[in-house]
mmCIF file of C-alpha atoms in Angstrom:
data_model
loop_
_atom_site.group_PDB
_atom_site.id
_atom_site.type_symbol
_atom_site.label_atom_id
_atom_site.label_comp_id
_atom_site.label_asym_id
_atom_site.label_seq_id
_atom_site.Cartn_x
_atom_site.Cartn_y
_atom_site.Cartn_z
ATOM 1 C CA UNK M 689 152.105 -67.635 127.704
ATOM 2 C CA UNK M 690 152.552 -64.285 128.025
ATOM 3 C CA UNK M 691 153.497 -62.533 124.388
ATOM 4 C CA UNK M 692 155.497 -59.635 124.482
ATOM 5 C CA UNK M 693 155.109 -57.297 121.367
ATOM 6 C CA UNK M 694 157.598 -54.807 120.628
ATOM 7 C CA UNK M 695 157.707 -51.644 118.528
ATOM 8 C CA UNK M 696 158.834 -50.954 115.883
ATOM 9 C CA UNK M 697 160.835 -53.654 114.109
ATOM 10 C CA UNK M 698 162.892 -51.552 112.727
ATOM 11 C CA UNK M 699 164.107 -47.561 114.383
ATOM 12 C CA UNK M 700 166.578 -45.697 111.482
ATOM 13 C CA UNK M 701 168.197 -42.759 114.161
ATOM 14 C CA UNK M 702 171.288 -40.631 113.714
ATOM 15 C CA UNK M 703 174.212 -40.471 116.122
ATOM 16 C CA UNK M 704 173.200 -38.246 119.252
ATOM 17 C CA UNK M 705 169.509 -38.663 118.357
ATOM 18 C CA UNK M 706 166.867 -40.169 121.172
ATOM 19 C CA UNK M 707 165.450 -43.580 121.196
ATOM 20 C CA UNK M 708 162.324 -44.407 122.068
ATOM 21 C CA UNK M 709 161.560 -48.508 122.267
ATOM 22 C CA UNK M 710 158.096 -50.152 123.206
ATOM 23 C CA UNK M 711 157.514 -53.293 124.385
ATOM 24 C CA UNK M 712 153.655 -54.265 125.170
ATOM 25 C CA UNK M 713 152.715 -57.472 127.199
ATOM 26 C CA UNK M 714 149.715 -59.229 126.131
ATOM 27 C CA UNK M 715 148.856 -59.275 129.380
ATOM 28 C CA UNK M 716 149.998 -57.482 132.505
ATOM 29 C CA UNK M 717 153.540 -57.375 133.772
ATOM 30 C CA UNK M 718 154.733 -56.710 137.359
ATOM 31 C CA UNK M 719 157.192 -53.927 136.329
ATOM 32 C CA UNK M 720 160.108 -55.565 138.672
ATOM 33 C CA UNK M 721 159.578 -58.887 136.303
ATOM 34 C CA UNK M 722 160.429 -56.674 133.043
ATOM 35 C CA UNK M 723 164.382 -56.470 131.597
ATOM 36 C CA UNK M 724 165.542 -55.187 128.279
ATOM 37 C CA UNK M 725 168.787 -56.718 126.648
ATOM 38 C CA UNK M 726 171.289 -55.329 123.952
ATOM 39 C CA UNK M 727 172.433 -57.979 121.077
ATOM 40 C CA UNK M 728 175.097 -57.041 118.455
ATOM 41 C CA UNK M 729 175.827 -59.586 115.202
ATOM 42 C CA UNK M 730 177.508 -62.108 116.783
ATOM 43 C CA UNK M 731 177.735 -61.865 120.186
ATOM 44 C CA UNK M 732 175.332 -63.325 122.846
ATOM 45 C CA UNK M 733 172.850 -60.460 124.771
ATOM 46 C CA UNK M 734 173.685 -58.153 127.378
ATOM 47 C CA UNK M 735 171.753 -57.250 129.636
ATOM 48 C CA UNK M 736 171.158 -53.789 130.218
ATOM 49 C CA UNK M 737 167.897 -52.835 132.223
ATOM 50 C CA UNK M 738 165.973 -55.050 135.022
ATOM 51 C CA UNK M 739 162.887 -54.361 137.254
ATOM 52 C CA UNK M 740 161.966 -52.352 134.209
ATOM 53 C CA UNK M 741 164.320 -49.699 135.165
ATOM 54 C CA UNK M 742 167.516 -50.516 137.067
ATOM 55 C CA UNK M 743 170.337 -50.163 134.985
ATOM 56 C CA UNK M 744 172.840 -53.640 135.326
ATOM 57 C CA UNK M 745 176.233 -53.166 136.096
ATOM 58 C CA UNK M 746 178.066 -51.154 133.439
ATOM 59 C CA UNK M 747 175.302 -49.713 131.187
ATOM 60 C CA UNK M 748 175.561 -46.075 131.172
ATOM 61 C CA UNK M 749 173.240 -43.504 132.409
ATOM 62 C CA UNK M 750 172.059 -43.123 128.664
ATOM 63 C CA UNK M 751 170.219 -46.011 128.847
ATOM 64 C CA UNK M 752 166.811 -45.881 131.033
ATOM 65 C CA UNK M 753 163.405 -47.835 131.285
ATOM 66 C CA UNK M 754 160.376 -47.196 132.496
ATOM 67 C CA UNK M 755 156.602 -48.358 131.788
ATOM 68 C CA UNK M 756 154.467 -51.241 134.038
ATOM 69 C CA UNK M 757 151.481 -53.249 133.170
ATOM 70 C CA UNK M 758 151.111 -53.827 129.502
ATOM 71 C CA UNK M 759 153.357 -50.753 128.662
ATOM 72 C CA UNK M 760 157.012 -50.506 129.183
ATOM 73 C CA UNK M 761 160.106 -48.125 127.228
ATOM 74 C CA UNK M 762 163.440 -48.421 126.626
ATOM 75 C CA UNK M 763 164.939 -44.846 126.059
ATOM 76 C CA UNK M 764 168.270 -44.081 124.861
ATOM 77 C CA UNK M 765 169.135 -40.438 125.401
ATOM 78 C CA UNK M 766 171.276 -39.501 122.945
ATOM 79 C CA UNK M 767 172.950 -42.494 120.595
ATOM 80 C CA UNK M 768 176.070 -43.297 120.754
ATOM 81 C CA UNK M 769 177.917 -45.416 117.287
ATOM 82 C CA UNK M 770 177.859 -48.301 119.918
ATOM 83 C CA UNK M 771 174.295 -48.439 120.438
ATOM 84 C CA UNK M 772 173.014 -49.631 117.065
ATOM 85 C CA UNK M 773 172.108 -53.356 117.580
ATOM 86 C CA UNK M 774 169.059 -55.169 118.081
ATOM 87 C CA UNK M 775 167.240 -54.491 121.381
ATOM 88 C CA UNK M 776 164.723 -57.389 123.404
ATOM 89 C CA UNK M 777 162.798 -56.978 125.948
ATOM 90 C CA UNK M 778 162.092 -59.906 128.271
ATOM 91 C CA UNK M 779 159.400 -61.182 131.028
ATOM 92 C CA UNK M 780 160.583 -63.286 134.147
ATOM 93 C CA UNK M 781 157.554 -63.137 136.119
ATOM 94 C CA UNK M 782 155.895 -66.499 134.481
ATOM 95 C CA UNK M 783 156.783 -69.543 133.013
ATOM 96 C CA UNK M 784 157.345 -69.757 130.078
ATOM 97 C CA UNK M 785 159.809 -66.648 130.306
ATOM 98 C CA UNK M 786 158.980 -65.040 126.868
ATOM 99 C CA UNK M 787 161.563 -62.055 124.790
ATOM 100 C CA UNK M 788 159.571 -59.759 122.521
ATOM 101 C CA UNK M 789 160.882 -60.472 118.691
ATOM 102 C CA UNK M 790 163.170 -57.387 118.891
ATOM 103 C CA UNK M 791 163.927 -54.005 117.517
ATOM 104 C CA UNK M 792 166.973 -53.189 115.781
ATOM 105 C CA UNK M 793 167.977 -49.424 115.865
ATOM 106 C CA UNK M 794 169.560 -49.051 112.497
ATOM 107 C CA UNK M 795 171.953 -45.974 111.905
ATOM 108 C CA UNK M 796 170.213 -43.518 109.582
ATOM 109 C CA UNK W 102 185.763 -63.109 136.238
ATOM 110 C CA UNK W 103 182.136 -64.228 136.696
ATOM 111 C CA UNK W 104 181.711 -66.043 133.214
ATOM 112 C CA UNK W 105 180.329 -69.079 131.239
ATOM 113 C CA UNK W 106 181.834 -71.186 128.802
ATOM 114 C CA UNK W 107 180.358 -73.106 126.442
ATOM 115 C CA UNK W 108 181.403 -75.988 124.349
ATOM 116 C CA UNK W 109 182.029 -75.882 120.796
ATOM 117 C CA UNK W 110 179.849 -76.017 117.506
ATOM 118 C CA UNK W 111 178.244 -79.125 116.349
ATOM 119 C CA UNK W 112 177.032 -80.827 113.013
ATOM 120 C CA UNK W 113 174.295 -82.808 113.598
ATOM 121 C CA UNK W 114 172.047 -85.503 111.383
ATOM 122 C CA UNK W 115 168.233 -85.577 111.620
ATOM 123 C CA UNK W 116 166.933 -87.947 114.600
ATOM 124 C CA UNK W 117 171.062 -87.071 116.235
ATOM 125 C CA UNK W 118 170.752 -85.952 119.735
ATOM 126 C CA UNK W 119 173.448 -83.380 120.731
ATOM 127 C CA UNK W 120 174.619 -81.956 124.541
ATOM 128 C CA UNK W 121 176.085 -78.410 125.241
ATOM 129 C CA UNK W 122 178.138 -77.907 127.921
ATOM 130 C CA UNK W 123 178.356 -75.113 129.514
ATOM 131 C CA UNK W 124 181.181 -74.465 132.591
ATOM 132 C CA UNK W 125 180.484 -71.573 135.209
ATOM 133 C CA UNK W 126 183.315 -69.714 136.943
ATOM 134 C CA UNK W 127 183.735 -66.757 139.211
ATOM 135 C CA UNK W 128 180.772 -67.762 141.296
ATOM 136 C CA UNK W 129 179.144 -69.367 143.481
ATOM 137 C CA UNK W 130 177.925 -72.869 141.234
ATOM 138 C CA UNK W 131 174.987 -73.870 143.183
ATOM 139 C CA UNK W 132 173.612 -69.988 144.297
ATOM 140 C CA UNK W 133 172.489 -69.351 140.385
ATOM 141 C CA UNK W 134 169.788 -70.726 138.323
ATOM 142 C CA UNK W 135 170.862 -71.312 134.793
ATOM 143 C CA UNK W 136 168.302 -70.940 131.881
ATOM 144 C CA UNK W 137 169.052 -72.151 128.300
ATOM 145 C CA UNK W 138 167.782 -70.034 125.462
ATOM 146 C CA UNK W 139 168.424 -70.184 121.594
ATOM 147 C CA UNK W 140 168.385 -68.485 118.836
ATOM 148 C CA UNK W 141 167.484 -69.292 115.441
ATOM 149 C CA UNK W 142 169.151 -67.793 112.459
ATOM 150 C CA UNK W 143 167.698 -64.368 112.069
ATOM 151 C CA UNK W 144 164.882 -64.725 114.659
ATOM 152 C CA UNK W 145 164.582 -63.833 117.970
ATOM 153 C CA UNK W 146 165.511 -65.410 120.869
ATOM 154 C CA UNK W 147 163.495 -68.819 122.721
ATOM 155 C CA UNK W 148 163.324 -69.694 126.218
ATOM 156 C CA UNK W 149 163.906 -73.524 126.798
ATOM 157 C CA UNK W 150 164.096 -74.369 130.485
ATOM 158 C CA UNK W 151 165.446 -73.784 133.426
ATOM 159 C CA UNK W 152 167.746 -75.976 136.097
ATOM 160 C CA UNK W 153 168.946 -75.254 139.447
ATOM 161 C CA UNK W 154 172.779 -76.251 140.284
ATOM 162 C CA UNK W 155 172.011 -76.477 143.775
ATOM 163 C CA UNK W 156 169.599 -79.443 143.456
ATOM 164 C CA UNK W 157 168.159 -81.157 140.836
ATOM 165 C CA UNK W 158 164.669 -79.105 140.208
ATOM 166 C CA UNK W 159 164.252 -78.700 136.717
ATOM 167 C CA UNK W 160 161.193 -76.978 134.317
ATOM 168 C CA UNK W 161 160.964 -77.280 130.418
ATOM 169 C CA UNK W 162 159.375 -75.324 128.219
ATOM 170 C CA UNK W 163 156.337 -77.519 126.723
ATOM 171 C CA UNK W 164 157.209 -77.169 123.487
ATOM 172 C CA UNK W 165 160.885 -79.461 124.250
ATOM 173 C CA UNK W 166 158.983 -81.363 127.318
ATOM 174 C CA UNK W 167 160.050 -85.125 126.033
ATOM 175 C CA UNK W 168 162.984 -83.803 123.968
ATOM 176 C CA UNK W 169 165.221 -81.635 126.399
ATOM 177 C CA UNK W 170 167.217 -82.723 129.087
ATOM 178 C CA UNK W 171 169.302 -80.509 131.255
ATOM 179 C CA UNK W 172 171.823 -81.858 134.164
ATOM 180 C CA UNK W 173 174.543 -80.517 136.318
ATOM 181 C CA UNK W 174 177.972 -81.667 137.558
ATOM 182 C CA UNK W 175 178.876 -80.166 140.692
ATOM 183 C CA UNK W 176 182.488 -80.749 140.695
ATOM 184 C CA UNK W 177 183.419 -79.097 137.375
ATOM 185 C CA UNK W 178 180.813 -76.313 138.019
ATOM 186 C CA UNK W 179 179.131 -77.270 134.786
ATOM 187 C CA UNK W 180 175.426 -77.288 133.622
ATOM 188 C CA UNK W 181 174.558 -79.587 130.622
ATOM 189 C CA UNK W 182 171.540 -79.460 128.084
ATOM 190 C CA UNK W 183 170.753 -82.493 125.587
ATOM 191 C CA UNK W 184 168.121 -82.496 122.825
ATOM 192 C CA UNK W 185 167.412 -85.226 121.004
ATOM 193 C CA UNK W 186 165.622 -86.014 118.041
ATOM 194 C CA UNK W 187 166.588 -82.815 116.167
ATOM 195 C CA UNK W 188 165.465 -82.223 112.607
ATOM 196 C CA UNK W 189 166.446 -78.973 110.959
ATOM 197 C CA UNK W 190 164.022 -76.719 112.418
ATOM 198 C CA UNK W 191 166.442 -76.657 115.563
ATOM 199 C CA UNK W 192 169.369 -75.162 113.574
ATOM 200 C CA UNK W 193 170.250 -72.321 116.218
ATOM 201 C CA UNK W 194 172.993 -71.407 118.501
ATOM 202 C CA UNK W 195 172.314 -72.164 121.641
ATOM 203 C CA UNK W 196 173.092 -70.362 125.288
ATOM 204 C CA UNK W 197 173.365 -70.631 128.385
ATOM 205 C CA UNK W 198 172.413 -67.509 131.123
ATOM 206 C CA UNK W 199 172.495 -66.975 134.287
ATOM 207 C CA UNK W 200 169.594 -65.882 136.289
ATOM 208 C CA UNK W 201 170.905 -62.906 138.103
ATOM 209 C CA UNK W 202 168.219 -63.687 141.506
ATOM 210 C CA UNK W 203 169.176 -66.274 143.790
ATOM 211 C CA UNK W 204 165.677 -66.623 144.485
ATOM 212 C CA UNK W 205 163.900 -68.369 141.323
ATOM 213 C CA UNK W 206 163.508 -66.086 138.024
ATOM 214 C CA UNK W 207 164.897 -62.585 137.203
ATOM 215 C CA UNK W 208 166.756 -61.291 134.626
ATOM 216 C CA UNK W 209 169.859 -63.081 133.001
ATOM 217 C CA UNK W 210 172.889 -61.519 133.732
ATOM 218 C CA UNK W 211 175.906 -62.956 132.725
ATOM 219 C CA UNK W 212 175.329 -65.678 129.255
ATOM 220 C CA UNK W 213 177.517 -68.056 127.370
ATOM 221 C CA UNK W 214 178.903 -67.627 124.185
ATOM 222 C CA UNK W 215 176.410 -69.512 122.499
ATOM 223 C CA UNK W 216 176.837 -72.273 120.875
ATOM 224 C CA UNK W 217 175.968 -73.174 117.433
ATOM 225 C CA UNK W 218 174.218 -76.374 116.559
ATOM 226 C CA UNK W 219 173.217 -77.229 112.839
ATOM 227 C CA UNK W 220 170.861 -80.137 111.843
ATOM 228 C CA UNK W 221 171.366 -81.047 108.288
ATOM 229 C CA UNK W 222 171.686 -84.261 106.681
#
């Protein structure tokens, strides 16, 4: 099973700031088998990024990934009041599928 | 609108099975792979298996092999999952997602509203 560690548990950013979000695979990834999601309290994820870094549907340009391997990155440009939830990242390329144990961008 | 709608919270005993609906619309039923993930209270989320509406191919997680059962009615477009034998460690709300490929795994694009199951006697 492929473990997906992400970093750091917790971000505390101001409004208009940049996030930066890791996620590290404990073993390689094929980059087009990497997605990050979007959760807010309550509600079920969205997705926002596949292929480690197509945007889905929707998700503004803000919102961009990158990385391959064992080292991928979720950036937010500049942070919006709507962006502070908890992020996951996700791999699809084995079974199991695993999610990374999240990062949750806090306002500062 | 593509969406998926699950059924509604249950209260469960220890050694209780339960089953979560969950009804697709907006699509194609059979083109999508639906995956079934849940999510503890204050953890992250847990992958749990995987069942294709257009057949009857399914693949469990180990750790629910035995426990988990997940089925599909064609005619009301809606994919099932049962677990039995719950104690309290599988408190959680559940959901169902859809896997965006029509070719096997890739992300999960469109999810249910999750449903929440508590185990408590």
């Amino acid at each position: 099973e492929i473990v997906l560690t992400q970093s750091p548990g917790t971000l505390s950013l101001s409004p208009g700031e940049r996030a930066t979000l890791s996620c590290r695979p404990s073993q390689s990834v094929t980059s087009r088998y990497l997605a990050w999601y979007q959760q807010k309290p309550g509600q079920a994820p969205r997705l926002l990024i596949y292929g480690a870094s197509s945007r889905a549907t929707g998700i503004p340009d803000r919102f961009s990934g990158s990385g391959s391997g064992t080292d991928f990155t979720l950036t937010i440009s500049r942070l919006e009041p709507e962006d502070f939830a908890v992020y996951f990242c996700h791999q699809y390329g084995n079974l199991p599928v695993t999610f990374g144990q999240g990062t949750k961008l806090e306002i500062k | 609108q593509v969406q998926l709608v699950q059924s509604g919270a249950e209260v469960k005993k220890p050694g209780a099975s339960v089953k979560v609906s969950c009804k697709a619309s907006g699509y194609t039923f059979t083109s999508y792979y639906i995956h079934w993930v849940r999510q503890a209270p204050g953890q992250g989320l847990e992958w749990m298996g995987i069942i294709n509406p257009g057949g009857v191919s399914t693949s469990y997680a180990q750790k629910f092999q035995g426990r988990v059962t997940m089925t599909r009615a064609t005619s009301t477009t809606t994919v099932y999952m049962e677990l039995s034998s719950l104690r309290s460690e599988d408190t959680a709300v559940y959901y169902c997602a859809r896997d965006r490929g029509q070719t096997y795994l890739d992300a999960f694009d469109i999810w249910g509203q999750g449903t929440k199951v508590t185990v408590s006697s």
